[in-house]
Tab-separated table of C-alpha atoms in Angstrom:
chain	number	residue	atom	x	y	z
R	1095	VAL	CA	-0.046	0.305	0.072
R	1096	PRO	CA	1.799	3.522	-0.663
R	1097	GLY	CA	2.840	5.071	2.059
R	1098	GLY	CA	2.153	2.018	4.146
R	1099	ARG	CA	5.088	0.374	6.395
R	1100	LEU	CA	6.041	-3.034	6.982
R	1101	ILE	CA	7.350	-4.054	10.366
R	1102	THR	CA	8.711	-7.984	10.710
R	1103	ASN	CA	9.510	-9.646	13.680
R	1104	VAL	CA	7.332	-8.050	15.855
R	1105	VAL	CA	7.108	-8.602	19.568
R	1106	SER	CA	4.232	-7.536	21.668
R	1107	PRO	CA	4.052	-4.913	22.898
R	1108	LEU	CA	4.890	-2.465	19.954
R	1109	VAL	CA	4.984	1.273	20.017
R	1110	VAL	CA	4.685	2.972	16.629
R	1111	ALA	CA	6.481	6.149	16.523
R	1112	GLY	CA	6.202	8.879	14.021
R	1113	LEU	CA	2.500	9.159	13.387
R	1114	THR	CA	0.588	12.263	12.791
R	1115	ASN	CA	-2.598	13.345	15.329
R	1116	GLY	CA	-5.563	13.404	14.088
R	1117	THR	CA	-4.577	11.106	11.201
R	1118	THR	CA	-6.452	7.537	10.570
R	1119	TYR	CA	-4.000	4.713	10.494
R	1120	TYR	CA	-4.864	1.318	9.910
R	1121	PHE	CA	-3.293	-1.953	11.068
R	1122	THR	CA	-3.237	-5.751	10.194
R	1123	ILE	CA	-1.030	-8.450	11.275
R	1124	ASN	CA	-0.219	-11.660	9.836
R	1125	GLY	CA	1.671	-14.833	11.209
R	1126	ARG	CA	4.152	-16.950	9.527
R	1127	THR	CA	6.614	-20.223	10.244
R	1128	ASN	CA	9.953	-20.262	9.373
R	1129	ASN	CA	9.374	-17.651	6.510
R	1130	GLY	CA	6.341	-19.658	4.875
R	1131	PRO	CA	3.606	-17.735	2.943
R	1132	GLY	CA	1.504	-17.208	6.235
R	1133	GLY	CA	-2.184	-17.043	6.205
R	1134	PRO	CA	-4.346	-14.186	5.359
R	1135	GLY	CA	-4.240	-11.001	7.341
R	1136	THR	CA	-6.325	-9.639	10.364
R	1137	PRO	CA	-9.193	-7.708	9.941
R	1138	LEU	CA	-8.270	-3.937	9.430
R	1139	VAL	CA	-8.059	-1.959	13.019
R	1140	SER	CA	-8.269	1.786	12.946
R	1141	ALA	CA	-6.722	4.086	15.095
R	1142	VAL	CA	-6.545	7.857	15.680
R	1143	PRO	CA	-3.527	9.230	17.499
R	1144	ARG	CA	-4.212	12.506	19.349
R	1145	PRO	CA	-2.329	14.645	22.139
R	1146	ALA	CA	-3.106	13.571	25.689
R	1147	GLY	CA	-6.171	14.963	27.126
R	1148	ASN	CA	-8.319	15.760	24.190
R	1149	THR	CA	-10.974	13.561	25.033
R	1150	TRP	CA	-12.619	13.174	28.502
R	1151	ASN	CA	-15.238	11.000	29.913
R	1152	GLN	CA	-17.309	11.572	32.827
R	1153	GLY	CA	-16.170	9.383	35.566
R	1154	GLN	CA	-18.186	8.178	38.748
R	1155	SER	CA	-18.866	10.568	41.784
R	1156	LEU	CA	-16.725	9.446	44.608
R	1157	VAL	CA	-17.670	11.696	47.502
R	1158	ALA	CA	-20.391	14.389	48.387
R	1159	GLY	CA	-17.573	17.012	49.182
R	1160	ASP	CA	-14.681	18.719	47.194
R	1161	LEU	CA	-11.839	16.745	45.479
R	1162	ARG	CA	-8.579	19.046	45.516
R	1163	GLY	CA	-5.918	17.114	44.485
R	1164	ALA	CA	-4.421	14.568	42.222
R	1165	THR	CA	-1.403	12.431	41.394
R	1166	PHE	CA	-0.164	9.467	39.770
R	1167	GLY	CA	3.004	7.051	41.136
R	1168	SER	CA	2.306	3.521	40.486
R	1169	THR	CA	-1.514	3.893	41.048
R	1170	PHE	CA	-3.742	7.292	40.837
R	1171	VAL	CA	-4.336	8.900	44.129
R	1172	VAL	CA	-6.843	11.857	44.633
R	1173	VAL	CA	-7.791	13.636	48.183
R	1174	GLY	CA	-10.245	16.120	49.111
R	1175	ALA	CA	-12.224	17.852	51.924
R	1176	ASN	CA	-12.837	16.062	55.482
R	1177	GLY	CA	-9.742	13.765	54.684
R	1178	ALA	CA	-11.327	11.955	51.688
R	1179	MET	CA	-8.791	9.873	49.732
R	1180	PHE	CA	-9.176	7.503	46.760
R	1181	SER	CA	-7.079	5.255	44.659
R	1182	SER	CA	-7.270	3.844	41.249
R	1183	PRO	CA	-5.205	1.688	38.946
R	1184	ASP	CA	-6.737	3.025	35.985
R	1185	GLY	CA	-8.156	6.088	36.731
R	1186	ILE	CA	-11.654	4.528	36.204
R	1187	SER	CA	-12.446	2.114	39.109
R	1188	TRP	CA	-11.723	4.020	42.785
R	1189	THR	CA	-11.495	2.633	45.972
R	1190	ALA	CA	-11.808	4.681	49.095
R	1191	VAL	CA	-8.797	4.897	51.427
R	1192	ASN	CA	-9.144	4.269	55.228
R	1193	PHE	CA	-9.170	7.934	56.978
R	1194	VAL	CA	-5.965	8.685	58.520
R	1195	VAL	CA	-7.449	12.540	59.279
R	1196	ALA	CA	-11.050	14.262	59.456
R	1197	ARG	CA	-9.000	17.689	58.049
R	1198	ASP	CA	-9.571	19.087	54.470
R	1199	LEU	CA	-6.766	17.634	52.279
R	1200	ASN	CA	-5.748	19.835	49.729
R	1201	ALA	CA	-3.191	18.473	47.600
R	1202	VAL	CA	-1.303	15.170	46.703
R	1203	PHE	CA	1.778	14.533	45.136
R	1204	PHE	CA	4.492	11.477	44.170
R	1205	GLY	CA	8.343	11.827	44.433
R	1206	ILE	CA	11.367	9.616	45.503
R	1207	GLY	CA	8.928	6.760	46.094
R	1208	ARG	CA	6.477	8.259	48.171
R	1209	TYR	CA	3.156	9.544	47.826
R	1210	ILE	CA	2.607	12.950	50.231
R	1211	ALA	CA	-0.739	14.361	50.828
R	1212	VAL	CA	-1.152	18.059	52.664
R	1213	GLY	CA	-3.646	19.660	53.909
R	1214	ALA	CA	-5.549	22.320	56.741
R	1215	GLY	CA	-3.596	22.787	59.943
R	1216	GLY	CA	-0.437	21.612	58.614
R	1217	VAL	CA	-1.539	17.986	58.073
R	1218	VAL	CA	0.862	15.790	56.154
R	1219	LEU	CA	0.509	12.378	55.241
R	1220	GLN	CA	2.832	9.811	53.494
R	1221	SER	CA	2.426	6.585	51.943
R	1222	ALA	CA	4.875	4.114	50.266
R	1223	ASP	CA	1.728	2.099	48.706
R	1224	ALA	CA	-0.922	4.265	48.658
R	1225	ILE	CA	-2.768	2.134	50.654
R	1226	THR	CA	-1.277	2.317	54.508
R	1227	TRP	CA	-1.027	6.072	55.406
R	1228	THR	CA	0.953	8.224	58.280
R	1229	ALA	CA	0.705	11.073	59.389
R	1230	VAL	CA	3.872	12.920	60.096
R	1231	SER	CA	4.705	16.538	61.849
R	1232	SER	CA	5.138	19.155	59.521
R	1233	GLY	CA	6.505	21.627	61.902
R	1234	THR	CA	3.769	23.868	61.370
R	1235	SER	CA	-0.093	24.248	61.960
R	1236	THR	CA	-0.305	26.450	58.942
R	1237	ASN	CA	-2.506	25.287	56.282
R	1238	LEU	CA	-0.480	23.825	53.188
R	1239	ASN	CA	-1.902	23.650	49.901
R	1240	GLY	CA	0.589	22.196	47.352
R	1241	GLY	CA	3.572	20.392	46.955
R	1242	ALA	CA	6.207	19.101	44.727
R	1243	SER	CA	9.587	16.916	44.691
R	1244	ASN	CA	12.755	17.380	42.635
R	1245	GLY	CA	13.643	13.764	43.155
R	1246	ALA	CA	15.878	14.545	46.111
R	1247	VAL	CA	13.650	16.617	48.361
R	1248	TYR	CA	9.827	17.173	48.865
R	1249	LEU	CA	8.830	20.671	49.088
R	1250	VAL	CA	4.979	21.867	50.502
R	1251	VAL	CA	3.669	25.451	50.461
R	1252	GLY	CA	0.826	27.045	52.361
R	1253	ALA	CA	-0.250	30.208	53.799
R	1254	GLY	CA	1.405	33.126	54.999
R	1255	GLY	CA	4.696	32.146	52.453
R	1256	THR	CA	5.204	29.071	54.511
R	1257	PHE	CA	6.855	26.219	53.086
R	1258	THR	CA	8.310	22.834	54.606
R	1259	VAL	CA	11.230	20.824	53.104
R	1260	SER	CA	11.802	17.159	53.873
R	1261	ALA	CA	14.688	14.650	52.110
R	1262	ASP	CA	12.790	11.448	53.237
R	1263	GLY	CA	8.899	12.456	54.132
R	1264	GLN	CA	9.343	12.050	57.628
R	1265	SER	CA	10.908	14.940	58.968
R	1266	TRP	CA	9.935	18.524	57.874
R	1267	GLU	CA	11.620	21.654	58.507
R	1268	VAL	CA	9.627	24.887	58.278
R	1269	ARG	CA	10.798	28.152	56.437
R	1270	ASN	CA	9.526	30.884	54.483
R	1271	ALA	CA	9.475	31.867	51.258
R	1272	GLY	CA	10.186	35.406	51.553
R	1273	THR	CA	6.426	36.554	51.227
R	1274	SER	CA	3.516	37.061	53.340
R	1275	SER	CA	1.406	36.020	50.789
R	1276	ASP	CA	-0.645	32.578	50.601
R	1277	LEU	CA	0.747	29.991	48.433
R	1278	TYR	CA	-1.446	27.540	46.691
R	1279	GLY	CA	0.943	25.709	44.351
R	1280	VAL	CA	4.544	24.585	43.239
R	1281	ALA	CA	6.319	22.793	40.707
R	1282	PHE	CA	10.075	22.030	39.979
R	1283	GLY	CA	11.727	22.277	36.594
R	1284	ASN	CA	14.683	23.226	34.903
R	1285	ASN	CA	16.483	23.474	38.124
R	1286	LEU	CA	14.095	25.941	39.328
R	1287	TRP	CA	11.369	25.868	42.153
R	1288	VAL	CA	8.503	27.861	41.368
R	1289	ALA	CA	5.697	28.603	43.927
R	1290	VAL	CA	2.597	30.922	43.016
R	1291	GLY	CA	-0.212	31.841	45.405
R	1292	ALA	CA	-2.403	34.979	46.426
R	1293	ASN	CA	-2.683	38.565	44.596
R	1294	GLY	CA	-0.611	37.000	41.552
R	1295	THR	CA	2.500	36.103	43.674
R	1296	ILE	CA	5.233	34.097	41.891
R	1297	VAL	CA	8.489	33.345	44.087
R	1298	THR	CA	11.262	31.228	42.620
R	1299	SER	CA	14.546	29.479	44.113
R	1300	THR	CA	17.229	27.282	43.165
R	1301	ASP	CA	18.058	25.719	46.484
R	1302	THR	CA	14.728	26.424	48.506
R	1303	ALA	CA	16.888	28.346	50.723
R	1304	ASN	CA	16.676	31.750	48.833
R	1305	TRP	CA	14.018	33.157	46.753
R	1306	GLN	CA	12.960	36.061	44.950
R	1307	ALA	CA	9.798	37.584	43.762
R	1308	VAL	CA	8.854	37.097	40.223
R	1309	ALA	CA	6.531	39.830	38.213
R	1310	SER	CA	3.490	37.889	37.043
R	1311	GLN	CA	1.634	40.705	35.451
R	1312	THR	CA	-1.655	39.678	37.183
R	1313	SER	CA	-3.377	40.590	40.648
R	1314	SER	CA	-5.327	37.370	40.523
R	1315	ASP	CA	-4.802	34.218	42.666
């Protein structure tokens, strides 16, 4: 077939690279022994590659309250108001995790082999398997709103510019990002921590010790 590709000696699973999003492709397979003629090909199967997040499906309602954070390690985990926690291997079927705290959980993230969930009153929960969770001392009673890991440490941000850092998810050291604004989220990339918050606050750091404010061009949270 003009423009077609023949792939031999296929071992499952096979990833076909170099396809164009939005284009329909057709696939058929054929088996043969010792370079023999083989039988007829299987019926055609079509597929249209597309960017992730292009199509969404309505999932089941898990709880009457808010769900506020989601992450993926070896499984999906979501957290929410009143300590709600659920896990799922596929994002479709969800199982409630036994309550560890009754406080609101605002965020959950995965890094260095552990899940970290954070929330109101400085609560920090950690788990290696998303099943058994334990509460650890964050060193603060400030509301914690978001977190991230750079593969070496965990960093969690919260109200009043507070953030807390841990190398193992167990022992945490409280610091301040040089702002009195509430911080709602944080990410790490390109050797830089970026935390965002109230009134357009953005602060950055390369080492979690020294932070500088960056103009965000907005006063929105």
